[in-house]
Coordinates of C-alpha atoms and ligand atoms in Angstrom, one line a residue:
X298 CA 0.1 -0.3 0.0
X299 CA 1.5 3.5 -1.0
X300 CA -0.1 5.9 1.3
X301 CA 0.7 10.0 1.9
X302 CA 1.0 11.4 5.1
X303 CA 0.9 15.0 6.1
X304 CA 2.8 15.5 9.2
X305 CA 1.6 18.8 11.2
X306 CA 4.4 18.7 14.1
X307 CA 3.0 22.0 15.3
X308 CA 5.7 23.6 18.3
X309 CA 7.2 22.8 21.6
X310 CA 7.2 18.8 22.0
X311 CA 5.4 18.6 19.0
X312 CA 8.7 17.8 16.5
X313 CA 10.0 15.4 19.1
X314 CA 7.4 12.7 19.0
X315 CA 5.9 13.5 15.2
X316 CA 10.2 12.7 14.7
X317 CA 9.4 9.5 16.5
X318 CA 6.2 8.1 14.7
X319 CA 7.7 8.3 11.8
X320 CA 10.4 6.4 12.4
X321 CA 7.3 3.5 13.8
X322 CA 5.7 4.2 10.1
X323 CA 8.8 3.4 9.1
X324 CA 9.3 0.1 10.7
X325 CA 6.2 -0.7 9.6
X326 CA 5.9 0.0 6.8
X327 CA 8.9 -2.0 5.9
X328 CA 8.0 -4.7 7.9
X329 CA 4.6 -5.2 5.8
X330 CA 5.1 -4.2 3.2
X331 CA 3.4 -0.6 3.2
X332 CA 5.0 2.8 2.1
X333 CA 4.3 5.4 3.4
X334 CA 5.4 9.9 1.8
X335 CA 5.4 12.2 3.8
X336 CA 4.1 16.2 3.4
X337 CA 5.2 18.5 5.8
X338 CA 2.5 21.3 7.4
X339 CA 3.2 24.5 9.0
X340 CA 0.2 24.8 11.3
X341 CA 0.4 26.3 14.6
X342 CA 3.0 28.9 16.6
X343 CA 5.9 28.3 13.7
X344 CA 3.5 29.0 11.0
X345 CA 2.8 32.5 12.6
X346 CA 6.2 33.6 13.2
X347 CA 7.2 32.5 9.4
X348 CA 4.3 33.4 7.7
X349 CA 2.2 35.6 10.5
X350 CA -1.2 33.0 10.7
X351 CA -1.7 30.0 12.3
X352 CA -2.5 27.9 9.3
X353 CA -2.0 29.5 6.0
X354 CA -4.6 27.8 3.9
X355 CA -2.2 26.6 1.3
X356 CA -1.7 24.3 4.3
X357 CA -4.5 23.5 5.2
X358 CA -5.0 22.4 1.1
X359 CA -1.0 19.8 1.9
X360 CA -3.5 18.7 4.6
X361 CA -6.2 17.7 2.9
X362 CA -4.7 16.4 0.0
X363 CA -2.7 13.4 2.3
X364 CA -4.4 11.2 3.0
X365 CA -4.1 11.1 7.0
X366 CA -2.7 13.7 8.8
X367 CA -0.7 13.3 12.2
X368 CA -0.8 16.4 14.9
X369 CA 2.1 16.5 17.7
X370 CA 0.5 19.3 19.5
X371 CA 0.5 23.2 19.2
X372 CA 0.7 26.7 20.9
X373 CA 3.3 27.8 23.7
X374 CA 4.5 31.0 25.7
X375 CA 6.0 33.1 22.8
X376 CA 2.6 33.0 20.9
X377 CA 1.3 34.2 24.2
X378 CA -0.1 37.8 23.9
X379 CA -0.2 36.8 20.0
X380 CA -4.0 39.0 19.3
X381 CA -7.4 36.3 20.0
X382 CA -8.5 35.5 16.4
X383 CA -4.6 34.3 15.3
X384 CA -3.5 32.2 17.8
X385 CA -2.0 29.1 17.4
X386 CA -5.5 26.7 18.6
X387 CA -6.5 29.1 15.8
X388 CA -4.1 26.1 13.8
X389 CA -6.4 23.6 15.7
X390 CA -10.0 25.0 14.4
X391 CA -9.1 25.4 11.0
X392 CA -7.6 21.6 10.9
X393 CA -10.8 20.3 12.6
X394 CA -12.7 22.8 10.9
X395 CA -11.6 22.4 6.8
X396 CA -11.0 19.0 7.1
X397 CA -14.7 18.0 8.3
X398 CA -13.8 15.7 11.2
X399 CA -16.5 15.7 13.4
X400 CA -16.0 12.8 15.4
X401 CA -13.6 12.6 18.3
X402 CA -12.7 9.3 19.6
X403 CA -10.1 9.2 22.1
X404 CA -9.7 5.5 23.7
X405 CA -9.3 6.5 27.7
X406 CA -6.9 3.5 28.5
X407 CA -4.9 2.6 31.5
X408 CA -2.4 0.2 30.4
X409 CA -2.0 -2.4 33.9
X410 CA 2.1 -2.1 33.8
X411 CA 1.4 1.6 34.8
X412 CA -1.6 0.9 37.4
X413 CA 0.7 3.7 40.4
X414 CA 0.0 6.5 38.4
X415 CA -3.3 5.9 38.0
X416 CA -5.7 8.1 41.7
X417 CA -8.5 5.3 41.7
X418 CA -8.1 2.1 44.6
X419 CA -7.3 -0.7 43.3
X420 CA -10.5 -2.0 43.6
X421 CA -12.5 -0.1 41.4
X422 CA -9.8 -0.7 38.6
X423 CA -9.3 -3.8 38.4
X424 CA -6.9 -4.7 36.2
X425 CA -6.8 -2.0 33.8
X426 CA -9.6 0.1 32.9
X427 CA -10.9 0.6 28.6
X428 CA -13.3 2.7 27.4
X429 CA -13.9 5.0 24.3
X430 CA -15.3 7.7 24.1
X431 CA -17.1 9.2 20.4
X432 CA -17.8 13.0 21.1
X433 CA -19.7 14.9 18.6
X434 CA -17.3 17.5 17.3
X435 CA -18.6 20.3 15.2
X436 CA -22.1 20.7 16.7
X437 CA -23.8 21.8 19.8
X438 CA -23.2 24.4 21.9
X439 CA -19.7 25.4 20.5
X440 CA -21.1 26.1 17.1
X441 CA -24.6 27.5 17.7
X442 CA -26.2 31.4 17.9
X443 CA -24.2 33.4 20.7
X444 CA -25.3 36.8 22.2
X445 CA -24.3 39.6 24.5
X446 CA -27.0 41.4 24.7
X447 CA -26.2 45.5 24.5
X448 CA -25.7 46.4 28.5
X449 CA -23.8 43.2 28.7
X450 CA -26.0 41.8 31.7
X451 CA -26.5 38.5 29.2
X452 CA -25.1 36.6 27.4
X453 CA -26.4 33.0 25.5
X454 CA -25.4 29.8 23.9
X455 CA -27.7 27.6 22.1
X456 CA -27.0 24.1 21.9
X457 CA -28.6 22.8 18.5
X458 CA -29.1 19.2 17.1
X459 CA -30.9 18.5 13.8
X460 CA -30.2 15.0 13.7
X461 CA -28.2 13.6 10.1
X462 CA -25.5 15.4 13.7
X463 CA -27.3 12.7 15.4
X464 CA -26.7 10.3 14.0
X465 CA -23.5 9.6 12.6
X466 CA -21.9 10.1 15.6
X467 CA -24.0 7.7 17.7
X468 CA -23.3 5.3 14.6
X469 CA -19.8 5.7 15.4
X470 CA -19.8 4.7 18.6
X471 CA -22.7 1.1 17.9
X472 CA -20.0 -0.1 15.2
X473 CA -17.2 0.7 17.8
X474 CA -18.6 -1.0 20.7
X475 CA -19.2 -3.4 18.2
X476 CA -16.1 -4.4 18.0
X477 CA -15.3 -4.1 21.6
X478 CA -17.7 -5.4 24.6
X479 CA -20.0 -4.6 23.3
X480 CA -22.2 -1.5 25.3
X481 CA -22.9 2.4 23.9
X482 CA -23.8 4.7 26.6
X483 CA -24.9 7.4 25.6
X484 CA -23.9 10.2 27.9
X485 CA -27.1 13.6 28.1
X486 CA -28.9 15.5 30.2
X487 CA -32.1 13.8 28.5
X488 CA -34.3 15.3 31.5
X489 CA -34.0 19.0 30.9
X490 CA -32.5 19.3 27.8
X491 CA -34.3 19.2 24.4
X492 CA -32.0 18.4 22.2
X493 CA -30.7 15.3 24.9
X494 CA -34.6 13.9 24.1
X495 CA -33.8 14.0 19.2
X496 CA -29.6 12.5 20.5
X497 CA -32.0 9.4 22.6
X498 CA -34.7 9.2 19.6
X499 CA -31.9 9.0 17.3
X500 CA -30.2 6.2 19.8
X501 CA -32.9 4.3 20.4
X502 CA -33.9 4.4 16.0
X503 CA -30.4 2.7 15.2
X504 CA -30.2 0.5 18.5
X505 CA -32.6 -0.8 15.6
X506 CA -28.9 -1.8 13.3
X507 CA -27.3 -3.0 15.6
X508 CA -28.7 -5.4 18.2
X509 CA -25.7 -7.6 19.6
X510 CA -25.2 -3.7 21.2
X511 CA -26.5 -3.0 24.0
X512 CA -28.0 0.2 24.6
X513 CA -27.8 2.1 28.3
X514 CA -28.4 5.6 28.4
X515 CA -27.0 8.6 31.9
X516 CA -27.7 10.7 32.5
X517 CA -24.2 14.1 32.2
X518 CA -24.0 14.5 36.5
X519 CA -24.4 11.1 37.0
X520 CA -21.6 10.0 34.3
X521 CA -19.1 12.0 35.1
X522 CA -19.9 10.6 38.9
X523 CA -19.5 7.1 37.8
X524 CA -16.4 7.1 35.7
X525 CA -14.4 7.7 39.4
X526 CA -16.9 5.5 41.1
X527 CA -17.8 2.1 38.4
X528 CA -16.0 3.4 36.0
X529 CA -15.6 -0.8 34.4
X530 CA -18.9 -0.2 33.2
X531 CA -18.3 1.8 30.0
X532 CA -16.7 -0.3 26.7
X533 CA -18.3 3.1 24.7
X534 CA -19.3 6.6 25.4
X535 CA -21.1 8.9 22.5
X536 CA -21.9 11.6 23.6
X537 CA -23.0 16.2 22.5
X538 CA -19.9 18.1 21.9
X539 CA -19.5 20.1 24.9
X540 CA -19.6 17.1 27.3
X541 CA -17.4 15.2 26.3
X542 CA -14.5 18.0 25.8
X543 CA -15.3 17.4 29.9
X544 CA -16.0 14.0 29.8
X545 CA -13.2 12.9 27.5
X546 CA -10.6 14.6 30.2
X547 CA -11.6 13.1 33.6
X548 CA -11.5 9.8 31.8
X549 CA -7.8 10.3 30.0
X550 CA -6.5 11.4 34.4
X551 CA -8.7 8.2 35.6
X552 CA -6.1 6.7 33.8
X553 CA -3.2 8.8 34.4
X554 CA -0.7 9.3 31.8
X555 CA -1.1 11.5 29.8
X556 CA 1.9 10.8 27.7
X557 CA 0.2 8.0 26.9
X558 CA -3.6 8.7 25.0
X559 CA -4.3 9.0 21.7
X560 CA -6.6 10.7 20.1
X561 CA -8.0 10.7 16.5
X562 CA -10.0 13.5 14.8
X563 CA -12.2 11.8 12.3
X564 CA -14.8 12.9 9.2
X565 CA -17.6 10.9 6.2
X566 CA -13.9 9.3 4.8
X567 CA -13.3 11.0 2.5
X568 CA -11.2 12.7 3.5
X569 CA -7.9 12.4 5.8
X570 CA -8.4 11.3 9.5
X571 CA -7.0 13.5 12.2
X572 CA -4.8 11.6 14.3
X573 CA -2.6 13.5 17.9
X574 CA -1.6 12.7 21.0
X575 CA -4.2 14.7 23.6
X576 CA -1.6 16.6 25.4
X577 CA -0.7 20.1 24.4
X578 CA 3.3 21.3 23.7
X579 CA 4.5 20.8 27.0
X580 CA 6.7 23.7 26.5
X581 CA 9.3 23.5 30.2
X582 CA 10.1 20.4 28.2
X583 CA 10.5 20.6 24.4
X584 CA 14.0 19.8 22.7
X585 CA 15.0 18.1 26.0
X586 CA 14.8 14.6 24.9
X587 CA 12.3 14.8 27.5
X588 CA 8.9 14.2 25.7
X589 CA 7.0 11.0 25.9
X590 CA 6.0 9.9 22.8
X591 CA 3.8 7.0 23.2
X592 CA 1.0 8.6 22.7
X593 CA 1.6 9.9 18.9
X594 CA 2.9 6.5 18.5
X595 CA -0.3 5.2 19.3
X596 CA -1.9 8.0 17.7
X597 CA -0.1 6.7 14.2
X598 CA -1.2 2.8 14.9
X599 CA -4.9 4.3 15.2
X600 CA -4.1 6.2 11.9
X601 CA -3.4 2.9 10.9
X602 CA -5.8 1.1 11.9
X603 CA -9.1 3.8 10.4
X604 CA -7.8 5.3 7.7
X605 CA -5.6 2.7 5.7
X606 CA -7.9 0.2 6.7
X607 CA -4.8 -1.7 8.9
X608 CA -5.6 -3.8 11.9
X609 CA -2.8 -5.6 11.5
X610 CA 0.2 -3.4 11.0
X611 CA -1.9 -1.2 14.1
X612 CA -2.3 -4.1 16.7
X613 CA 1.3 -4.2 16.6
X614 CA 2.5 -1.0 16.8
X615 CA 0.2 -1.2 20.3
X616 CA 1.8 -4.7 20.8
X617 CA 5.0 -3.3 20.9
X618 CA 4.5 -0.7 23.4
X619 CA 3.5 -2.3 25.7
X620 CA 6.4 -5.0 25.5
X621 CA 8.4 -1.6 25.7
X622 CA 6.4 -1.4 29.5
X623 CA 5.7 -5.2 30.3
X624 CA 10.1 -4.9 30.1
X625 CA 9.8 -1.6 32.9
X626 CA 11.2 0.9 29.7
X627 CA 9.9 4.4 31.2
X628 CA 10.1 8.5 30.6
X629 CA 10.0 10.5 33.4
X630 CA 6.6 11.1 33.3
X631 CA 5.7 7.2 33.6
X632 CA 7.9 6.6 35.6
X633 CA 6.5 6.4 38.5
X634 CA 10.1 6.5 41.0
X635 CA 11.9 8.1 38.4
X636 CA 15.2 7.1 41.1
X637 CA 15.1 3.5 41.1
X638 CA 14.4 3.4 37.3
X639 CA 17.1 5.1 36.9
X640 CA 18.5 2.1 38.4
X641 CA 18.0 0.1 37.4
X642 CA 19.1 1.1 33.7
X643 CA 15.9 1.7 32.1
X644 CA 15.2 5.2 32.4
X645 CA 15.1 6.9 28.4
X646 CA 14.6 9.9 27.0
X647 CA 12.0 11.2 23.9
X648 CA 14.4 9.3 20.7
X649 CA 15.9 5.6 23.7
X650 CA 12.4 5.4 24.3
X651 CA 11.3 5.6 19.7
X652 CA 14.0 3.2 18.8
X653 CA 12.4 1.0 21.7
X654 CA 9.5 0.5 20.0
X655 CA 11.0 -0.2 16.7
X656 CA 13.0 -2.5 18.4
X657 CA 10.7 -4.3 19.7
X658 CA 8.3 -4.0 16.7
X659 CA 10.5 -5.7 14.6
X660 CA 11.4 -8.7 16.9
Ligands
LIG208 P1 0.7 19.9 28.4 O1 0.2 18.9 28.0 O2 1.0 20.6 27.1 O3 1.8 20.6 29.5 C1 1.2 20.0 30.9 C2 2.4 18.7 31.8 O4 2.5 17.2 30.7 C3 4.2 19.3 31.9 O5 4.1 18.9 32.5 C4 3.9 19.0 31.1 O6 5.7 18.7 30.5 C5 3.8 17.7 31.0 N1 3.8 16.4 28.7 C6 2.6 16.8 29.1 N2 2.5 16.0 27.6 C7 4.0 15.5 27.3 C8 4.5 14.0 27.7 N3 4.6 13.8 25.7 N4 5.5 13.7 27.7 C9 6.3 13.8 29.3 N5 5.3 15.2 29.9 C10 4.7 15.6 29.2 O7 0.2 21.3 28.9 P2 -0.3 22.7 29.1 O8 0.7 23.3 29.6 O9 -2.1 23.0 29.3 O10 -0.2 23.5 28.1 C11 1.2 23.6 27.4 C12 0.7 24.3 25.9 O11 0.0 23.7 24.9 C13 -0.2 25.8 25.5 O12 -0.2 26.6 24.9 C14 -1.5 24.9 25.0 O13 -2.5 25.9 25.0 C15 -1.4 23.5 24.5 N6 -2.0 23.1 24.6 C16 -2.2 22.2 23.3 C17 -2.8 20.9 22.8 C18 -2.9 20.7 21.1 O14 -2.2 21.2 20.4 N7 -3.8 19.8 21.1 C19 -3.4 20.4 24.3 C20 -3.5 20.9 24.8 C21 -2.8 22.2 25.3

């Protein structure tokens, strides 16, 4: 298979972690007989420095013309004082909007090897957590009609969803659940919100096509509580933009390892998806060979799975990461007792961690 991947390294640790993900993709390509061609996209703070704007159209076009896109992270204190309309984060919104990616898939996966970093009790997490959150990304209250009254004393935002916008999200939820533990929980506030009642109606209708999947509904306040009380009850959660924004952050926190979590933003499949780690640009450790590249490497695995339908290749990356962790290799952020890991000779930097994944992939 020959495919083009747009690389959007961005700022801070973005270029560090993208470099390692590329090494891993090349190793997978070599092992399974695929060739990946990379096109560089300059977006974020570095684009403000170079072009005076965070996402020039010709840079977005590079991503749109590729088969898939892998992003590092954007932003940093250097651009804190730029005008709001050209902030580095505008590059993210520009990419998501321009690429028409309307669904955000965020696995909240707790690696059993990193259980010590989980803030929940042993009896709550058992042998690990594996939740997939499917968040609506381009509609709802973040995009609805908004306003402020002339006297500045009243302000409003509107939560508005169409059947079609909801259907494509719950369908992705059912499709994902079908290949996992077959439980879909739709999170809403249907006791109060009209729009939530529409989410329920759509989910019940689509459910007829997925009889093998159990469909549950949960109010968002209860869902926030259940995520810390009994997270193991969840398999796939599908929800609106704002509820998903909040719950996906909560779910990733309970896994305890920000440097490990990947994400995918998908559209209708006719264009490239956008894959990225959930962490930011970590300016405090940029360029110091301290960043954990695994979240980006695991994002590359999602890219292979969803955009290129290369399940075996995606699994090969995930298994290599598991084995690296099984053998005790750690970057500082996931080391726990850093001194003990150092003494054991297993404390590594960004580059070495990337090399280890390649090495275990080829074992
Ligand atoms: P952050 O995720 O960059 O960093 C939070 C903490 O986690 C820091 O201590 C950092 O060193 C650590 N960390 C993050 N990723 C790590 C990794 N891979 N390995 C080891 N440690 C890691 O969040 P922040 O500090 O709130 O934001 C920094 C900048 O990133 C800001 O400009 C923010 O706007 C931007 N940001 C970008 C994205 C994105 O591009 N998607 C997301 C969040 C924040």
